[in-house]
Backbone as a ProteinNet text record, in pm:
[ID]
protein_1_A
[PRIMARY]
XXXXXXXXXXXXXXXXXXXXXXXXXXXXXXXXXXXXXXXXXXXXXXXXXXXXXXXXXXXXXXXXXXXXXXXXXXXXXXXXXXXXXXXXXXXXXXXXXXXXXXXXXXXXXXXXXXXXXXXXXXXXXXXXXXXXXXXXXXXXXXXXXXXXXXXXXXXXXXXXXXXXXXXXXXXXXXXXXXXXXXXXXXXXXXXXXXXXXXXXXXXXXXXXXXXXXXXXXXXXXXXXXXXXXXXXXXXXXXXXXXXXXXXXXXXXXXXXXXXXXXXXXXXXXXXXXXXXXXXXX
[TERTIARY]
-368.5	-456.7	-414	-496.4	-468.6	-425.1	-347.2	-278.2	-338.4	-381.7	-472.2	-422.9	-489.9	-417.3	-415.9	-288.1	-242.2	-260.9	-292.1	-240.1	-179.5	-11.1	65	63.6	56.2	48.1	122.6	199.7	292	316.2	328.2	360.9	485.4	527.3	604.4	726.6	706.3	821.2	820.3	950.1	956.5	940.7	882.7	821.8	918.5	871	920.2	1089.3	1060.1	1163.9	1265.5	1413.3	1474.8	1543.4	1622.7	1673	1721.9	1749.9	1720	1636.2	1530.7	1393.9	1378	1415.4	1439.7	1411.5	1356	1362.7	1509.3	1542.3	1688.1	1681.7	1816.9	1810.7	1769.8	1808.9	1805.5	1609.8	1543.3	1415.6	1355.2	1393.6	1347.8	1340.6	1457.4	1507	1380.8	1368.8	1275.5	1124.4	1088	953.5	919.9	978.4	1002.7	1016.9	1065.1	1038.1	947.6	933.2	783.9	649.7	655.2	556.9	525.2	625.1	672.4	628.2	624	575.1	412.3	353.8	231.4	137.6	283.7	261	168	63.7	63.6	69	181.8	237.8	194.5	207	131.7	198.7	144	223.9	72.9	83.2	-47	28.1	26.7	87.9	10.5	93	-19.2	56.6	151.9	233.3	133.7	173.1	57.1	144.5	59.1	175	273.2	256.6	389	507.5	564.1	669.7	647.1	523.4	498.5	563.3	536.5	552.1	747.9	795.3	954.6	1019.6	966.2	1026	980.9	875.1	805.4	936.2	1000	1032.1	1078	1140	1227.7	1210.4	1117.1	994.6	863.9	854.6	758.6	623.1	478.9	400.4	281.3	224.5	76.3	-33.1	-71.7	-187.2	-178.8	-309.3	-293.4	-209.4	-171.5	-99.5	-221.1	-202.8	-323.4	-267.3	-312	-217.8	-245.9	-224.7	-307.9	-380	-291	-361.1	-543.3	-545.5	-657.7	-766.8	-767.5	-833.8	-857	-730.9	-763.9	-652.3	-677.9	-567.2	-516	-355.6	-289.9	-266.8	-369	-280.4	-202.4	-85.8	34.2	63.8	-16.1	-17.4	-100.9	-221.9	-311.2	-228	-157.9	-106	-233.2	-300.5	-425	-466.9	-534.1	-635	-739.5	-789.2	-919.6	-941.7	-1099	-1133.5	-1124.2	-1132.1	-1106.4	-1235.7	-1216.3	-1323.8	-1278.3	-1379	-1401.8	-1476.1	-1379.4	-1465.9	-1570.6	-1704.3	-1785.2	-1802.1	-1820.4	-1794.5	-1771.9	-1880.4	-1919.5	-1811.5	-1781.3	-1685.5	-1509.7	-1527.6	-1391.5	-1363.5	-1447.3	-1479.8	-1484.2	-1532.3	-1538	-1407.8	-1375.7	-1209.7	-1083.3	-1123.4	-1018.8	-973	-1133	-1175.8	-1158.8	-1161.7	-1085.4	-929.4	-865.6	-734.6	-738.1	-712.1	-742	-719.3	-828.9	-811	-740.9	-657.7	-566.1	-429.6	-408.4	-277.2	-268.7	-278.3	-253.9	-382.3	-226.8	-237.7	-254	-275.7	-295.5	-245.1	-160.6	-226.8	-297.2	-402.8	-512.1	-519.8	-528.4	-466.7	-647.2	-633	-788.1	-689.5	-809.2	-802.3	-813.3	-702.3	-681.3	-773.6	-856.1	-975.6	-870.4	-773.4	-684.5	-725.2	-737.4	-783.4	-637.1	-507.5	-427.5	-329.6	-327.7	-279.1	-331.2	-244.8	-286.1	-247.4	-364.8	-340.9	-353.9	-253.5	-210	-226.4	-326.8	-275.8	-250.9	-199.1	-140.9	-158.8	-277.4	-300.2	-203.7	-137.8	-60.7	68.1	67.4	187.7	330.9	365.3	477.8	461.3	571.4	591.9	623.3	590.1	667.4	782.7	904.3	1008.9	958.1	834	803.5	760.8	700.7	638.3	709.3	805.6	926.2	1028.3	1054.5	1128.6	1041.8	880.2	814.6	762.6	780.3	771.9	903.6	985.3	1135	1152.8	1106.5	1098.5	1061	914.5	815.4	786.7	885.3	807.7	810.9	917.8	964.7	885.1	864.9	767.8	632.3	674.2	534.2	425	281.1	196.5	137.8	173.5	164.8	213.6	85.7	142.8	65.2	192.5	165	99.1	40.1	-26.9	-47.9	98.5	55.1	37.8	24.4	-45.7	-165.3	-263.9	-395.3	-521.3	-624	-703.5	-771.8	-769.4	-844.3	-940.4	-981.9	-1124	-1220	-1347.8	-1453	-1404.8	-1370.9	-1435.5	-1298.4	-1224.8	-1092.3	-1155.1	-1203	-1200.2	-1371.5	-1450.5	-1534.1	-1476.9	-1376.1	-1265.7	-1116.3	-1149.5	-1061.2	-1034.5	-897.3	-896.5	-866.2	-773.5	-670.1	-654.3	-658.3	-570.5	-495.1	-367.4	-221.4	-167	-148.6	-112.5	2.9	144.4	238.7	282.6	311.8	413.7	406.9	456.6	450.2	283.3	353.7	229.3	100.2	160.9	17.6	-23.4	-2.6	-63.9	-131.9	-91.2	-167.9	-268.3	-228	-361.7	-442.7	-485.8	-563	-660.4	-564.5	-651.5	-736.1	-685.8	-751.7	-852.7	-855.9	-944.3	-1123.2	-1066.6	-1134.1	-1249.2	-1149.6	-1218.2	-1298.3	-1224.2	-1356.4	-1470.3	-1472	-1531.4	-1619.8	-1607.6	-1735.5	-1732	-1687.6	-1708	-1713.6	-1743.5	-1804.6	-1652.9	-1559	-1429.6	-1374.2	-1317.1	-1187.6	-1057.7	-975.6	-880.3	-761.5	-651.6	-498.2	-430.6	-388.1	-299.1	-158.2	-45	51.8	209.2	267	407.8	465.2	572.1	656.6	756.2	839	879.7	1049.6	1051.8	1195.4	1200.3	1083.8	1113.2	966.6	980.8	847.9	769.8	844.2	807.5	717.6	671.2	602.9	505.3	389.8	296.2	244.4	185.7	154.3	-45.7	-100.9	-247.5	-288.5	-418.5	-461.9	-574.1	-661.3	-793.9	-884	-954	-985.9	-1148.1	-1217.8	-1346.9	-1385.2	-1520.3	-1592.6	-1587.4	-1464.4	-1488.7	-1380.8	-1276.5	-1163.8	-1067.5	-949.5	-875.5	-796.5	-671	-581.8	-674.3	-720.3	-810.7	-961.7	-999.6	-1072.5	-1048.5	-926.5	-863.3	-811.2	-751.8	-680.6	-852.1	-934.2	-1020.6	-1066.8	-1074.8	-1184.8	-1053.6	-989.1	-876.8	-828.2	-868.5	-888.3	-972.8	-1110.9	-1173.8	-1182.4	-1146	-1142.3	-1038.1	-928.4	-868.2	-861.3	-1012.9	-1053.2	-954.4	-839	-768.7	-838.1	-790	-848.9	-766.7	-659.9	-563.7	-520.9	-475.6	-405.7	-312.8	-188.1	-61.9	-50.6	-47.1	23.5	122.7	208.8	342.7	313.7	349.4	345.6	476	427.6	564.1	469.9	382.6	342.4	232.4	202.7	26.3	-63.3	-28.9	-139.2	-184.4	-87.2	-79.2	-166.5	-208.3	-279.6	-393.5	-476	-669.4	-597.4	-531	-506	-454.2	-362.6	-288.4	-447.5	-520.3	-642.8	-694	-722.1	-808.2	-743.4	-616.6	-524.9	-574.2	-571.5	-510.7	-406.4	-299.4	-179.2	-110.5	-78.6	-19.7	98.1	180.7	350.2	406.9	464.9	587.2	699.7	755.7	916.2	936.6	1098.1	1166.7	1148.4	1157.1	1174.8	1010.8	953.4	771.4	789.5	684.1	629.6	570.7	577	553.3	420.5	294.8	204.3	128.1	254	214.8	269.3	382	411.1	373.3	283.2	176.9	87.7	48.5	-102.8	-37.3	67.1	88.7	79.8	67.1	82.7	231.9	345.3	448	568.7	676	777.5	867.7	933.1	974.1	1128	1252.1	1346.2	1348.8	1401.7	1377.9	1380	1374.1	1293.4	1464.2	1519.8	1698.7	1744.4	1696.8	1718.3	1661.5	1567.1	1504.3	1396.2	1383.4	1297	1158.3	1068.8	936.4	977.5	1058.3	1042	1089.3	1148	1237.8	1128.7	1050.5	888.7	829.6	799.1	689.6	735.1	917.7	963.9	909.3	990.9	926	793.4	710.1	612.7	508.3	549.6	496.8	533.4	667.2	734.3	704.8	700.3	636.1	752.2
-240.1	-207	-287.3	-365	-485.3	-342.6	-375.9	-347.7	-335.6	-278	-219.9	-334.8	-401.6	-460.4	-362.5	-376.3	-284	-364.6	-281	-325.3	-226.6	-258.8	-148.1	-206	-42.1	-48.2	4.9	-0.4	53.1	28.4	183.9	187.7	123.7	80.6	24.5	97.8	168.1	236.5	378.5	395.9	556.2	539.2	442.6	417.7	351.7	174.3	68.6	45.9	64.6	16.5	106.9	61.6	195.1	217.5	318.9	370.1	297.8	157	41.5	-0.3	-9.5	-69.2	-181	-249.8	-365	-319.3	-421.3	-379.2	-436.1	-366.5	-367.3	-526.4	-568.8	-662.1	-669.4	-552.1	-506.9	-496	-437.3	-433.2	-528.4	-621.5	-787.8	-846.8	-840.5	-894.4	-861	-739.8	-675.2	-735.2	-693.9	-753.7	-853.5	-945.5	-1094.1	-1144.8	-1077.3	-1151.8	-1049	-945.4	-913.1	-957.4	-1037.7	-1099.6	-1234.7	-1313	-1420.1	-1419.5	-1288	-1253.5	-1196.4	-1204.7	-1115.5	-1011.3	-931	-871.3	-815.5	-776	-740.4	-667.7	-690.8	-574	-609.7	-535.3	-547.2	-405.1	-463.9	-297.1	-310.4	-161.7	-122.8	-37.6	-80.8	-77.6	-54.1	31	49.1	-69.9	-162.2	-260.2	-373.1	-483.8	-612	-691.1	-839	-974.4	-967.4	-919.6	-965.9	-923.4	-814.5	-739.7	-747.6	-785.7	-711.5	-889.8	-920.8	-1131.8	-1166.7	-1117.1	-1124.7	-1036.2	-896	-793.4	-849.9	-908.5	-953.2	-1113.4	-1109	-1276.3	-1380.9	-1242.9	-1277.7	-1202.7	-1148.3	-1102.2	-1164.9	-1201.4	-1292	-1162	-1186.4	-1116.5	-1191	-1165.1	-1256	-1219.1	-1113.9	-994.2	-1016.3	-988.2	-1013	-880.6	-903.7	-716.2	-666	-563.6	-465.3	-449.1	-452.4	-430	-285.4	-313.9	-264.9	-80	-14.5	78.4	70.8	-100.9	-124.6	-229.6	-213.5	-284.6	-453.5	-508.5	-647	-641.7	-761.4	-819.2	-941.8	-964.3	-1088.8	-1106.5	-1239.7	-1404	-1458.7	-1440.2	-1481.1	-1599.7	-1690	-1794.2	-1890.3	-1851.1	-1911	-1880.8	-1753.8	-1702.1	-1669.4	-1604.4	-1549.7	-1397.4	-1379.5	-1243.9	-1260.9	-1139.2	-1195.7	-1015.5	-1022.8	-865.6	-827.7	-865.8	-765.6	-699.1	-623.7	-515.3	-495.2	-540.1	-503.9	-359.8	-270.9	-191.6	-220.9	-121	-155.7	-148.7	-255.2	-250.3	-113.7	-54.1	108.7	207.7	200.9	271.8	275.1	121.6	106.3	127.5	87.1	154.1	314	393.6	479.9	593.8	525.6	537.3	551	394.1	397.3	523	510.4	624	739.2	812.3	941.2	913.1	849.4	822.1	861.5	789.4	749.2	865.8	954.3	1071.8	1148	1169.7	1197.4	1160.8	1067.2	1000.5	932.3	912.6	806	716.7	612.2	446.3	347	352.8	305	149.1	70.2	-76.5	-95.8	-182.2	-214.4	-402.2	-356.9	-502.8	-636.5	-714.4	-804	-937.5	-985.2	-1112.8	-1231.8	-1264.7	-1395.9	-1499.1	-1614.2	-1708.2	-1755.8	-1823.2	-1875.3	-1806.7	-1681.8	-1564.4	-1576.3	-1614.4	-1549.4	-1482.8	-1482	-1423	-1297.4	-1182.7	-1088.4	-1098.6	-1075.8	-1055.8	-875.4	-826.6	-707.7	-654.3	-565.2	-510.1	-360.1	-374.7	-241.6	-183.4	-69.5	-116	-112.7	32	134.2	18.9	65.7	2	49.4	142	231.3	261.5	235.3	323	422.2	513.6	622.4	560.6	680.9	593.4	535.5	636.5	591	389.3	414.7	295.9	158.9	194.6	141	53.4	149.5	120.1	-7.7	94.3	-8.8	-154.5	-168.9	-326	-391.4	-319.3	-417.3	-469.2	-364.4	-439.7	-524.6	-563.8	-677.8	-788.9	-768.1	-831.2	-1005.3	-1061.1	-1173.4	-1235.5	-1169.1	-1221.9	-1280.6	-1350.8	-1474.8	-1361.4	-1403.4	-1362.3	-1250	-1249.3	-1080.8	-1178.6	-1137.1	-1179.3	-1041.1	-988.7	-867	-907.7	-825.2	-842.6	-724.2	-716.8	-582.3	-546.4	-441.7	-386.2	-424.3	-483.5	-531.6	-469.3	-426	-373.9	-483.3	-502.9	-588.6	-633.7	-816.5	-806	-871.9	-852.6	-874.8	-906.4	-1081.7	-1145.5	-1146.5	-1067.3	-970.7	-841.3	-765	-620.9	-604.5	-707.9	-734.4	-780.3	-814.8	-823.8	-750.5	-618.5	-529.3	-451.6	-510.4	-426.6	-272.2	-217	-155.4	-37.5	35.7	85.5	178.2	175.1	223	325	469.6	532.4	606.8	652.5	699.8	794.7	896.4	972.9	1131.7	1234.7	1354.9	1441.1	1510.6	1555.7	1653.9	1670.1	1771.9	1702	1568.6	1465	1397.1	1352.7	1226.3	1279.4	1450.4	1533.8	1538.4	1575.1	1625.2	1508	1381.6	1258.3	1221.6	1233	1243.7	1346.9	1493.4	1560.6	1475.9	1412.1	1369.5	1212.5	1169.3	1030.6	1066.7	1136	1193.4	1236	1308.5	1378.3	1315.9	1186.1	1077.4	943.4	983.1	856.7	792.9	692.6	711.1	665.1	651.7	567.1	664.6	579.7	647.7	673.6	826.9	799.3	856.6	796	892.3	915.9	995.4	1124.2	1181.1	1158	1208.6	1186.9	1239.1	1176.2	1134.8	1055.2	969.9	1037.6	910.6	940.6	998	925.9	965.4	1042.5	1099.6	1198.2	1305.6	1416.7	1496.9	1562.1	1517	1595.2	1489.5	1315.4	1233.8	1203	1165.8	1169	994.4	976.4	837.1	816.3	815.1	791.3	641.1	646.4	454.6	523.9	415.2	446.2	310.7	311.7	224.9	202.4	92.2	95.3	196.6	269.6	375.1	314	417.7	368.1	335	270.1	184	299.6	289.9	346.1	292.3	310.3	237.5	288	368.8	432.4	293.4	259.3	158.7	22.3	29.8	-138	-108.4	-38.9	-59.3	-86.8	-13.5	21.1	-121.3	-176.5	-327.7	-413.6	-382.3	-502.3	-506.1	-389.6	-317	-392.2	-407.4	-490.1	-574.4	-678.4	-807.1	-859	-826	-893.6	-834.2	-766.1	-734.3	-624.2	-557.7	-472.3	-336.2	-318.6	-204	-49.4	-50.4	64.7	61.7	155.4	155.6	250.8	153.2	264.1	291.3	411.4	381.7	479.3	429	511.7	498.5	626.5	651.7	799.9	804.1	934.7	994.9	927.7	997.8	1062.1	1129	1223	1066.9	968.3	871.2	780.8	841.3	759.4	839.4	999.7	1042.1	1031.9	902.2	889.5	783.4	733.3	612.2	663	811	850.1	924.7	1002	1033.1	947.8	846.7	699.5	685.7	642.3	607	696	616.4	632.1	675.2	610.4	707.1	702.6	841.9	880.6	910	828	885.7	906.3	964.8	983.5	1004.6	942	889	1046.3	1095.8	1261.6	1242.8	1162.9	1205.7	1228	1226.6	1245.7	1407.5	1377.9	1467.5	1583.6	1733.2	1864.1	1795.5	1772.1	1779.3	1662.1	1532.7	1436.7	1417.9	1489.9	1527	1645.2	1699.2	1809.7	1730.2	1658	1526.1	1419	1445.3	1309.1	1349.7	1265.3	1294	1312.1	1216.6	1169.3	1209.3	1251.9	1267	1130.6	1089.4	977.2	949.7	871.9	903.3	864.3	852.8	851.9	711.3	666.3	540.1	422.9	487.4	468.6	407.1	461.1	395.4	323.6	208.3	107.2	191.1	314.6	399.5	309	295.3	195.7	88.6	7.3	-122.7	-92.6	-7.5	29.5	139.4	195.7	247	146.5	65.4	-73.5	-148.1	-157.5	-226.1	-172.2	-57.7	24.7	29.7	28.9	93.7	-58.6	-178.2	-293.7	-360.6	-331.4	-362.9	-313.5	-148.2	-70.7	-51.1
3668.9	3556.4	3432.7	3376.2	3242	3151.4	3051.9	2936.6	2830	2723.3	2632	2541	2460.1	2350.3	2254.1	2186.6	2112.6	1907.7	1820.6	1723.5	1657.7	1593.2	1523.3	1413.7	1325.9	1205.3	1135.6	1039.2	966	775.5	811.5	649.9	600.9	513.2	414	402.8	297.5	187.8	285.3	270	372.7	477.8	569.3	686.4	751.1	720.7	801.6	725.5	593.4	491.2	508.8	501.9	507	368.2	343.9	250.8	148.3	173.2	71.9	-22.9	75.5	45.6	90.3	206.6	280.3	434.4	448.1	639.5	692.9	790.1	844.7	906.3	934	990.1	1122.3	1198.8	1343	1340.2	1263.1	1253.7	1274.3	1177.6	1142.5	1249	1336	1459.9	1584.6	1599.2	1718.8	1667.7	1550.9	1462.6	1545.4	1498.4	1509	1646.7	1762.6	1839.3	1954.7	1915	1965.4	1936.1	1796.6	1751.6	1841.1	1851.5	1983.4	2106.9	2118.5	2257.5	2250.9	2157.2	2110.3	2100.3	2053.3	1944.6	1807.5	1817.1	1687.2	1647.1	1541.3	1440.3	1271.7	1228.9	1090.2	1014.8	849.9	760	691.1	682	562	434.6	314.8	200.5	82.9	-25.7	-120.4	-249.9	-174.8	-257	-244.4	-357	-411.4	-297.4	-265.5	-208.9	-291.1	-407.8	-524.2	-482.8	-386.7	-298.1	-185.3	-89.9	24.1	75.7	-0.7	81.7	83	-46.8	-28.8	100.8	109.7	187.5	337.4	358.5	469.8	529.3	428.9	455.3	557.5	587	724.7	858.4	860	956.9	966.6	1100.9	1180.6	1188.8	1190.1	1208	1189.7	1309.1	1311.2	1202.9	1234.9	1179.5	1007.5	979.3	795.6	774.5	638.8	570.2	505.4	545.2	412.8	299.9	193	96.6	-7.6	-118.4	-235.6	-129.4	-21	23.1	73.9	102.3	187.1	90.1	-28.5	-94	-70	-21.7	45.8	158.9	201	334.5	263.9	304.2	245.7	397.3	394.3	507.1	441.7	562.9	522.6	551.3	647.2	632.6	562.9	517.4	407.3	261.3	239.8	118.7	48.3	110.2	-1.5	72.3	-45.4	-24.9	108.4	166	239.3	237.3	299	293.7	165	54.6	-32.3	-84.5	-210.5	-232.7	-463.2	-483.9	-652.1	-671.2	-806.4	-799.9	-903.6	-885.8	-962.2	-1079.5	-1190.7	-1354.8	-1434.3	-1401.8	-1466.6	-1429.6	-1282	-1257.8	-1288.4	-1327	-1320.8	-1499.7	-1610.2	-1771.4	-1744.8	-1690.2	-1662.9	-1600.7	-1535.7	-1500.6	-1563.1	-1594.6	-1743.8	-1870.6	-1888.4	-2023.5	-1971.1	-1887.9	-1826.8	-1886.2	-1841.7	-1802.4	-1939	-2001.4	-2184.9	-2245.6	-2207.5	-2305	-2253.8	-2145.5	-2078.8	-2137.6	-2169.5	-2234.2	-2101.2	-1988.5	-1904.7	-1899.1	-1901.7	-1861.4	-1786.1	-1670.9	-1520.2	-1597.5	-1412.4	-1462.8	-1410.8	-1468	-1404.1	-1338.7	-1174.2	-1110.1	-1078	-1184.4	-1131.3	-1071	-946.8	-925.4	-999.7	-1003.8	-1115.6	-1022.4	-1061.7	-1037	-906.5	-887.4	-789.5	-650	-691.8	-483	-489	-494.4	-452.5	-583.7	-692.3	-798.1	-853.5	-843.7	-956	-1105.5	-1146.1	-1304.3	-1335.4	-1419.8	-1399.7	-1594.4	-1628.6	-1750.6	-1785.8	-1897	-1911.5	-2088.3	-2116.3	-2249.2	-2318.3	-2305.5	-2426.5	-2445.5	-2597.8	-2654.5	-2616.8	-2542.4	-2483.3	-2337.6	-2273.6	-2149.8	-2106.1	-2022.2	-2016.3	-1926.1	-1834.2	-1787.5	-1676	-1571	-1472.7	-1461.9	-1586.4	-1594.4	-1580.1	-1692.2	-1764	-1641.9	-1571.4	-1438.2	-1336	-1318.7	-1199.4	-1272.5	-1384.5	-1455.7	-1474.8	-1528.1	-1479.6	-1360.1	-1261.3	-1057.8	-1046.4	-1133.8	-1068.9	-1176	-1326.7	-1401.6	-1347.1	-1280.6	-1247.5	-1159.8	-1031.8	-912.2	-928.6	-823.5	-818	-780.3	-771.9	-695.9	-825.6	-906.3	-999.2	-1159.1	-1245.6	-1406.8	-1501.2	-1562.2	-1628.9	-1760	-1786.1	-1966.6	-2021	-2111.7	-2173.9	-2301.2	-2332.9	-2433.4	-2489.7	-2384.3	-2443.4	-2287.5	-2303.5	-2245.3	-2122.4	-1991.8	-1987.9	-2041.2	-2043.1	-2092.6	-1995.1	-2014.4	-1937.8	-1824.2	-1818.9	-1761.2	-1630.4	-1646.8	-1591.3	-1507.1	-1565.5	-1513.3	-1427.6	-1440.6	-1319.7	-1199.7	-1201.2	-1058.1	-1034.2	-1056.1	-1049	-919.3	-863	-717.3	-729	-817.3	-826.5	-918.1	-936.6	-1034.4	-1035.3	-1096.5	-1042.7	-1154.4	-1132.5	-1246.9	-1178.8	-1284.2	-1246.9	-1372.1	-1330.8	-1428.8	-1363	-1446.1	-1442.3	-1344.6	-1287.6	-1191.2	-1239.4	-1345.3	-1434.3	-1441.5	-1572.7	-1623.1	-1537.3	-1432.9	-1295.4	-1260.9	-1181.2	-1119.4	-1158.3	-1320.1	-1389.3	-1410.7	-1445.3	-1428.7	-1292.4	-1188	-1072.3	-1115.6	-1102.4	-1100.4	-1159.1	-1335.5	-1414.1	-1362.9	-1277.8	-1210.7	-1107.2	-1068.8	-972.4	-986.3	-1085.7	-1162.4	-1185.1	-1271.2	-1322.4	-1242	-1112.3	-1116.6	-980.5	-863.5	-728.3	-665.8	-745.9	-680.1	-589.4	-495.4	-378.2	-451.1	-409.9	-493.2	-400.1	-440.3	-380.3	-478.8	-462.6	-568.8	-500.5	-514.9	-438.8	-470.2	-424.6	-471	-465.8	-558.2	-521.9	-428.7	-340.2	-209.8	-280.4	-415.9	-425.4	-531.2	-587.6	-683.9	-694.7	-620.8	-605.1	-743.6	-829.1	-982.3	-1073.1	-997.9	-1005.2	-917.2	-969.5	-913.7	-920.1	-851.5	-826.9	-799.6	-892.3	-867.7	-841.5	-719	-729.7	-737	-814.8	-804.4	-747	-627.2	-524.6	-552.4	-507	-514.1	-362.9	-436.4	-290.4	-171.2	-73.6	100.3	100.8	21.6	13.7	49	204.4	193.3	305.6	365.5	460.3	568.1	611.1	753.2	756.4	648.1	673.3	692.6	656.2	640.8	797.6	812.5	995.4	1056.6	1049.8	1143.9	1185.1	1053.7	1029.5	1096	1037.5	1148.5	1288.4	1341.7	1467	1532.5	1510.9	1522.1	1519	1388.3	1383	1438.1	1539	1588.3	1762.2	1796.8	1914.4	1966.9	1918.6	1966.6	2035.9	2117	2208.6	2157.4	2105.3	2107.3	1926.4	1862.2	1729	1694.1	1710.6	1678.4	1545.1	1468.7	1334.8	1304.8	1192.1	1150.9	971.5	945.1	814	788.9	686.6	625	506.7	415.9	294.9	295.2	202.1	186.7	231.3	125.6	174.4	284.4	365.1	526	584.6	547.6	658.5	690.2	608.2	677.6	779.2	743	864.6	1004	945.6	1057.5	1162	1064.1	1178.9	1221.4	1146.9	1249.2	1347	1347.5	1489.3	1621.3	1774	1858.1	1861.2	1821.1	1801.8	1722.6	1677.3	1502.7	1515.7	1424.6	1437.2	1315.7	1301.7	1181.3	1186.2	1079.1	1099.2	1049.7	1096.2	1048.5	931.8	809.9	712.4	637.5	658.4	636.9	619.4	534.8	442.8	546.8	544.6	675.6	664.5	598.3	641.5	728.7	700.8	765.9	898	947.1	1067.1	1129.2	1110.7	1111.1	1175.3	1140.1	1180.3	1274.8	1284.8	1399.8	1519.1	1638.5	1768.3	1783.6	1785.4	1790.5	1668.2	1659	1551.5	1626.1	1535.9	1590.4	1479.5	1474.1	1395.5	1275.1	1156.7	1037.4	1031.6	865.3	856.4	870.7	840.9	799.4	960.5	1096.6	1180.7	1295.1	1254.3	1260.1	1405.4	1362	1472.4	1499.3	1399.3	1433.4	1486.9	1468.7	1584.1	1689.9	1717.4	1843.3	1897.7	1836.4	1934.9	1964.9	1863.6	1923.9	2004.2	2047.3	2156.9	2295	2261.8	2399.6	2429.3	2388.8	2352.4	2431	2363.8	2394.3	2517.3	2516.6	2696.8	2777.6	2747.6	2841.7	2993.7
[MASK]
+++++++++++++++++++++++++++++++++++++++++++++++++++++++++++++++++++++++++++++++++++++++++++++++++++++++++++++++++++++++++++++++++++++++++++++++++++++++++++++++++++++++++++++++++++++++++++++++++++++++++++++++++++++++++++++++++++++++++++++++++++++++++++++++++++++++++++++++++++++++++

């Protein structure tokens, strides 16, 4: 009986990454030459190329990355966007101005004219710490140019993939509640993996979510089967799309609640060492 082609999918942070924030070497290693053998393995991420292309570096992988939590795909060998998705003008002014009277700030991520650069702004003249922290991480990296304290303008925020809000969990929710509220966008709301008293909002153009980005790539690369591994609230539309749903021990009760599979934490290179087995058979 022929062999299902398989495509695996995997989350990032909490997931594939371990307690570093690096994929293991031992990971890298299996990745890489299951990819050799063909393989496809792939990560779905709510991170830009601006991190997902360094952490990727030394791991081999055919399949585009999802990025941005589905909003585009980065070819990693073109080095560009593909699939992607703008939200619509009204909605994304609309969005904003929730946030706004909220006291939150989202950044807001547009396609710089190049297709492979984000241009990233951020209005408020102050950060909170959440903020403070995730711009010291990235201010350096290629692929990503911050601009802050100025509002996007026009001819910017008609190509807006993204938008990324962080701080305190009253504050985030309530903003969620509010976007929704007015407005047709997809949204995730949830917490950070290393501190539950932060909340992490994206606000996506309508339809946009990792369950649609696997699905379409499911397809577009003729796969018959779809493994995926996640740990967070926002892994779980992808985890119901899957064929088969796994989660690493350290995942969140409700996302190992939804999996088929419990599988070992992210700390010991458990996902490539399923997709070994799993692909060898």
């Amino acid at each position: 009986m022929k062999k299902p082609k398989t495509l695996y999918v995997s989350d990032l942070d909490g997931t594939l990454l371990s307690t570093d924030s690096h994929i293991s070497q031992r990971s890298s290693e299996i990745i890489s030459d299951l990819t050799a053998q063909g393989a496809l393995i792939t990560v779905a991420t709510a991170r830009t190329p601006a991190t997902v292309v360094p952490l990727l570096a030394n791991t081999r992988t055919a399949a585009p990355a999802i990025v941005m939590t589905g909003c585009a795909m980065w070819n990693r060998t073109n080095a560009s966007f593909e699939h992607y998705h703008f939200i619509p003008e009204a909605d994304i002014v609309a969005a904003l101005d929730c946030c706004r009277r909220l006291g939150v700030h989202p950044f807001t991520y547009t396609m710089a004219p190049d297709g492979s650069t984000l241009d990233v702004y951020h209005e408020a003249v102050a950060f909170n710490p959440q903020e403070e922290k995730f711009y010291f991480e990235r201010r350096h990296l290629a692929l990503k140019r911050f601009h802050l304290g100025t509002p996007a303008p026009h001819a910017a925020i008609i190509n807006t993939m993204l938008c990324f809000a962080m701080g305190p969990k009253e504050s985030i929710c309530r903003a969620a509640v509010e976007v929704q509220a007015h407005t047709a966008c997809s949204l995730c709301c949830y917490p950070d993996i290393f501190n539950n008293d932060i909340y992490n909002l994206e606000i996506f153009p309508e339809g946009v979510n990792k369950a649609s980005a696997i699905l379409y790539l499911k397809m577009k690369l003729g796969a018959d089967r779809l493994v995926v591994f996640g740990d967070n609230l926002n892994d779980l539309p992808m985890l119901a799309a899957a064929d088969v749903a796994i989660a690493v021990e350290n995942a969140f009760p409700e996302v190992k609640k939804a999996a088929d599979i419990v599988i070992g934490p992210n700390y010991s290179d458990a996902v490539a060492r399923f997709i070994e087995k799993d692909f060898i058979g």
